[in-house]
């Protein structure tokens, strides 16, 4: 069985949708917050970055999106003091109708919150037994359980390799198909662990980690959504408005890097991604893998 630390009990009452914003000062500086400006936070989460934007200059307004209703409710509570300066929208940003020439700045933090990982009911982690869910938007139908139990072996191997960069993807997919159906996160993690060689099983990270990442990306169609964001968002910026995107792994960072660079309406402000300082990493280990890229909409009058 999986090591006992994966079954550490969690008090659900203690789980809160808090959001320690990563690269906070770098985001504020990069977006060049202006008094009276209107900013779009596409992944408001607990509202950490939005709060900083609202506090930076007078009369700033925020349009705050999140596809997770738990996140949106937490943000409403955390940002209640700002009243009608904040407009909340329940939406995946791929489905958002970006209004042209509207925003002084746009922010997207692509990281998965600790709330999702720590809340066993959401099924994002195998640290606790939970249903195979992984939906950011719980109104959608497709779950991780649907993929694991219904998709073909080749399809599973392909997503494990493409979205999890898992080199033993075929071996793992074969084992899953042989042993399914799976109902819980820990059942699946156990099967993955015993489908790989002992040396791999006892490595630095649990062998199910990359598969769970791949499943989350597939369930939420994260890379397609990101592609849509990079295509649509620049149109919503005013001239000299800025877009800042924080990614947490290479599968996200590559399309952000190339998408911003290839947009004809944007000028790149970060030739290399901004990363966290050692001080921030000590205070917030989640920031270790964060990469911030910023671009500015060209002024057509120039």
Coordinates of C-alpha atoms in Angstrom, one line a residue:
X1 CA 0.0 0.0 0.0
X2 CA 0.9 3.7 -0.3
X3 CA 2.9 5.1 2.6
X4 CA 0.8 6.1 5.6
X5 CA 1.7 9.8 5.2
X6 CA -0.6 9.8 2.2
X7 CA -3.5 9.1 4.5
X8 CA -2.9 12.0 6.9
X9 CA -6.3 13.0 8.2
X10 CA -7.4 16.5 7.4
X11 CA -10.0 18.6 9.3
X12 CA -12.3 19.9 6.6
X13 CA -13.3 22.8 8.8
X14 CA -9.7 24.0 8.8
X15 CA -9.4 24.1 5.0
X16 CA -9.9 27.7 3.7
X17 CA -9.5 29.2 0.3
X18 CA -6.6 31.4 1.3
X19 CA -4.4 32.7 -1.4
X20 CA -0.8 33.7 -0.7
X21 CA 0.0 35.6 -3.9
X22 CA 3.2 34.5 -5.5
X23 CA 5.6 37.1 -7.0
X24 CA 3.3 39.8 -5.5
X25 CA 5.6 42.8 -5.8
X26 CA 6.8 41.7 -9.2
X27 CA 3.2 41.4 -10.5
X28 CA 2.3 44.9 -9.1
X29 CA 5.4 46.5 -10.6
X30 CA 4.9 44.6 -13.9
X31 CA 1.3 45.6 -14.3
X32 CA 2.2 49.3 -13.7
X33 CA -1.0 49.9 -11.7
X34 CA -2.6 53.3 -12.4
X35 CA -5.1 55.3 -10.4
X36 CA -8.6 54.8 -11.8
X37 CA -7.4 51.8 -13.8
X38 CA -9.5 48.8 -14.6
X39 CA -7.8 45.4 -14.2
X40 CA -8.9 41.8 -15.1
X41 CA -7.9 39.0 -12.7
X42 CA -8.7 35.8 -14.7
X43 CA -7.9 33.5 -11.8
X44 CA -9.0 35.4 -8.6
X45 CA -8.7 32.4 -6.3
X46 CA -8.8 33.7 -2.7
X47 CA -8.3 37.2 -4.0
X48 CA -4.7 37.7 -2.9
X49 CA -3.4 39.4 -6.1
X50 CA -6.6 41.4 -6.6
X51 CA -6.4 42.8 -3.1
X52 CA -2.8 44.0 -3.8
X53 CA -4.0 45.6 -7.1
X54 CA -6.9 47.4 -5.3
X55 CA -4.6 48.7 -2.6
X56 CA -1.9 50.0 -4.9
X57 CA -3.7 53.0 -6.3
X58 CA -6.8 55.0 -5.8
X59 CA -10.1 54.2 -7.5
X60 CA -8.8 51.0 -9.1
X61 CA -11.5 48.6 -10.3
X62 CA -11.2 44.8 -10.7
X63 CA -13.2 42.3 -12.8
X64 CA -12.5 39.0 -11.1
X65 CA -13.1 35.6 -12.7
X66 CA -12.9 32.1 -11.5
X67 CA -14.4 28.9 -12.7
X68 CA -14.5 27.4 -9.2
X69 CA -17.5 28.7 -7.2
X70 CA -15.7 27.9 -3.9
X71 CA -12.9 30.3 -5.0
X72 CA -15.3 33.0 -6.2
X73 CA -17.2 32.9 -2.9
X74 CA -14.0 33.1 -0.9
X75 CA -12.9 36.1 -3.0
X76 CA -16.2 37.8 -2.5
X77 CA -15.8 37.5 1.2
X78 CA -12.1 38.5 1.2
X79 CA -12.7 41.6 -1.0
X80 CA -16.0 42.7 0.4
X81 CA -14.6 45.9 1.8
X82 CA -13.9 47.2 -1.8
X83 CA -17.7 47.1 -2.6
X84 CA -18.6 47.8 -6.2
X85 CA -15.0 48.3 -7.2
X86 CA -14.9 44.6 -7.8
X87 CA -17.2 42.7 -10.2
X88 CA -17.2 38.9 -9.9
X89 CA -17.9 36.5 -12.7
X90 CA -18.2 32.7 -12.5
X91 CA -16.5 31.6 -15.7
X92 CA -13.6 29.8 -17.2
X93 CA -11.5 32.4 -18.9
X94 CA -11.7 30.5 -22.2
X95 CA -15.4 31.2 -22.2
X96 CA -15.1 34.8 -21.2
X97 CA -16.1 37.4 -23.8
X98 CA -13.1 39.7 -23.7
X99 CA -14.3 43.3 -24.3
X100 CA -12.0 45.2 -26.7
X101 CA -9.7 48.0 -25.4
X102 CA -11.1 47.8 -21.9
X103 CA -8.4 46.9 -19.4
X104 CA -5.3 48.6 -18.2
X105 CA -3.9 45.2 -17.1
X106 CA -4.7 41.5 -17.1
X107 CA -3.4 38.9 -14.7
X108 CA -3.6 35.1 -14.9
X109 CA -2.1 32.9 -12.1
X110 CA -2.2 29.4 -13.5
X111 CA -1.2 27.6 -10.3
X112 CA -3.4 25.1 -8.5
X113 CA -4.4 26.4 -5.1
X114 CA -3.5 24.6 -1.9
X115 CA -7.2 24.5 -1.2
X116 CA -7.7 22.1 -4.1
X117 CA -4.8 19.9 -3.1
X118 CA -5.7 19.9 0.6
X119 CA -9.4 19.3 0.2
X120 CA -9.9 15.6 -0.2
X121 CA -13.4 16.0 -1.5
X122 CA -12.1 17.6 -4.7
X123 CA -9.9 14.6 -5.6
X124 CA -6.9 16.5 -6.8
X125 CA -4.4 14.7 -4.6
X126 CA -3.8 11.1 -3.5
X127 CA -2.7 12.1 0.0
X128 CA -6.2 11.3 1.2
X129 CA -8.9 8.9 -0.2
X130 CA -11.4 10.7 -2.4
X131 CA -13.4 10.3 -5.5
X132 CA -11.6 10.7 -8.8
X133 CA -13.0 14.2 -9.5
X134 CA -10.4 17.0 -10.3
X135 CA -13.0 19.3 -11.8
X136 CA -12.2 23.0 -11.3
X137 CA -15.7 23.8 -12.4
X138 CA -17.9 21.3 -10.7
X139 CA -20.7 22.1 -13.1
X140 CA -18.9 20.3 -15.9
X141 CA -19.6 16.6 -16.4
X142 CA -16.2 15.1 -17.2
X143 CA -14.2 13.8 -14.2
X144 CA -10.9 12.1 -13.7
X145 CA -12.8 8.9 -13.0
X146 CA -14.5 9.1 -16.4
X147 CA -11.1 9.3 -18.1
X148 CA -9.5 6.5 -16.0
X149 CA -12.3 4.1 -16.3
X150 CA -13.6 4.8 -19.8
X151 CA -10.7 6.0 -22.1
X152 CA -8.7 3.5 -24.1
X153 CA -5.2 2.4 -23.1
X154 CA -3.5 4.4 -25.9
X155 CA -5.5 7.5 -25.0
X156 CA -4.4 7.2 -21.4
X157 CA -0.8 6.6 -22.3
X158 CA -0.8 9.6 -24.6
X159 CA -2.2 12.0 -21.9
X160 CA 0.2 10.7 -19.3
X161 CA 3.2 11.3 -21.6
X162 CA 2.0 14.6 -23.1
X163 CA 0.6 16.3 -20.0
X164 CA 2.6 14.5 -17.3
X165 CA 5.8 14.0 -19.2
X166 CA 5.7 10.5 -17.8
X167 CA 8.3 8.2 -19.5
X168 CA 6.6 5.0 -18.2
X169 CA 3.2 6.1 -19.6
X170 CA 2.5 3.0 -21.6
X171 CA 3.3 0.7 -18.8
X172 CA 1.2 2.6 -16.3
X173 CA -1.7 2.8 -18.8
X174 CA -1.6 -0.9 -19.4
X175 CA -1.8 -1.6 -15.6
X176 CA -4.7 0.8 -15.2
X177 CA -6.7 -0.8 -17.9
X178 CA -6.0 -4.3 -16.4
X179 CA -7.1 -3.3 -12.9
X180 CA -10.0 -0.9 -13.5
X181 CA -12.5 0.3 -12.5
X182 CA -11.1 2.7 -9.9
X183 CA -13.2 4.6 -7.5
X184 CA -10.8 6.6 -5.4
X185 CA -7.5 8.5 -5.6
X186 CA -5.6 6.1 -3.4
X187 CA -6.7 3.0 -5.3
X188 CA -5.4 4.6 -8.5
X189 CA -2.2 5.8 -6.8
X190 CA -1.5 2.3 -5.5
X191 CA -2.0 0.7 -8.9
X192 CA 0.4 3.2 -10.5
X193 CA 3.0 2.6 -7.8
X194 CA 3.0 -1.1 -8.4
X195 CA 3.1 -0.8 -12.1
X196 CA 6.6 0.7 -12.1
X197 CA 10.0 -0.8 -11.0
X198 CA 10.9 -0.6 -7.3
X199 CA 13.7 1.9 -8.0
X200 CA 11.2 4.2 -9.7
X201 CA 8.6 3.6 -7.1
X202 CA 10.8 4.8 -4.3
X203 CA 12.2 7.8 -6.1
X204 CA 12.2 11.5 -5.1
X205 CA 8.5 11.9 -6.0
X206 CA 5.7 9.4 -5.8
X207 CA 5.2 7.7 -9.2
X208 CA 1.5 8.8 -9.3
X209 CA 2.4 12.5 -9.2
X210 CA 2.9 13.0 -13.0
X211 CA -0.2 10.9 -13.8
X212 CA -2.3 13.0 -11.5
X213 CA -1.0 16.2 -13.1
X214 CA -1.9 14.8 -16.5
X215 CA -5.4 13.9 -15.4
X216 CA -6.0 17.3 -13.9
X217 CA -4.8 19.0 -17.2
X218 CA -7.0 16.7 -19.3
X219 CA -10.1 17.1 -17.1
X220 CA -9.9 20.8 -17.2
X221 CA -8.5 21.1 -20.7
X222 CA -5.9 23.5 -19.3
X223 CA -3.6 23.8 -22.2
X224 CA -6.4 24.5 -24.7
X225 CA -7.8 27.1 -22.3
X226 CA -4.4 28.7 -22.0
X227 CA -4.1 28.9 -25.8
X228 CA -7.5 30.6 -26.0
X229 CA -6.5 33.1 -23.3
X230 CA -3.3 34.1 -25.1
X231 CA -5.2 34.5 -28.4
X232 CA -8.0 36.6 -27.0
X233 CA -6.7 38.6 -24.1
X234 CA -4.5 41.1 -25.9
X235 CA -7.6 42.5 -27.7
X236 CA -9.0 43.5 -24.3
X237 CA -6.0 45.6 -23.3
X238 CA -5.9 49.4 -23.9
X239 CA -2.8 50.6 -25.7
X240 CA 0.2 50.3 -23.3
X241 CA -1.9 48.0 -21.1
X242 CA -0.1 45.0 -19.8
X243 CA -0.7 41.3 -19.4
X244 CA 1.1 39.2 -16.7
X245 CA 0.9 35.4 -16.7
X246 CA 2.3 33.2 -13.9
X247 CA 3.0 29.6 -14.8
X248 CA 4.2 26.7 -12.7
X249 CA 5.6 24.1 -15.1
X250 CA 7.1 23.9 -18.6
X251 CA 3.9 22.7 -20.2
X252 CA 2.4 26.1 -19.3
X253 CA 5.4 28.3 -19.6
X254 CA 6.3 27.2 -23.2
X255 CA 2.9 28.3 -24.7
X256 CA 3.0 31.5 -22.6
X257 CA 6.4 32.4 -23.8
X258 CA 5.8 31.7 -27.5
X259 CA 2.2 32.9 -27.5
X260 CA 3.1 36.3 -26.0
X261 CA 6.1 36.6 -28.3
X262 CA 4.1 35.8 -31.4
X263 CA 1.2 38.1 -30.7
X264 CA 1.4 40.9 -33.2
X265 CA -0.2 43.4 -30.8
X266 CA 2.2 42.8 -27.9
X267 CA 5.7 43.9 -26.9
X268 CA 7.6 41.6 -24.6
X269 CA 8.8 43.2 -21.4
X270 CA 10.4 40.1 -19.8
X271 CA 13.0 38.4 -22.1
X272 CA 13.5 35.9 -19.4
X273 CA 10.8 34.9 -16.9
X274 CA 10.8 36.5 -13.4
X275 CA 11.2 34.0 -10.7
X276 CA 10.9 34.1 -6.9
X277 CA 13.7 35.3 -4.6
X278 CA 15.2 32.9 -2.1
X279 CA 13.4 34.9 0.7
X280 CA 10.0 34.4 -0.9
X281 CA 10.7 30.7 -1.5
X282 CA 11.4 30.3 2.2
X283 CA 8.2 32.0 3.2
X284 CA 6.1 30.4 0.5
X285 CA 7.5 27.2 -1.0
X286 CA 4.8 27.2 -3.7
X287 CA 6.6 30.1 -5.3
X288 CA 9.7 27.9 -6.1
X289 CA 8.4 26.9 -9.6
X290 CA 6.6 30.1 -10.5
X291 CA 7.6 32.0 -13.6
X292 CA 6.1 35.4 -14.5
X293 CA 6.1 36.7 -18.0
X294 CA 4.8 40.2 -18.9
X295 CA 4.0 41.9 -22.2
X296 CA 2.6 45.3 -23.1
X297 CA 0.1 46.2 -25.8
X298 CA 1.7 48.2 -28.6
X299 CA 0.5 51.8 -29.1
X300 CA -0.6 51.9 -32.7
X301 CA 0.1 55.7 -32.7
X302 CA 3.8 55.1 -32.2

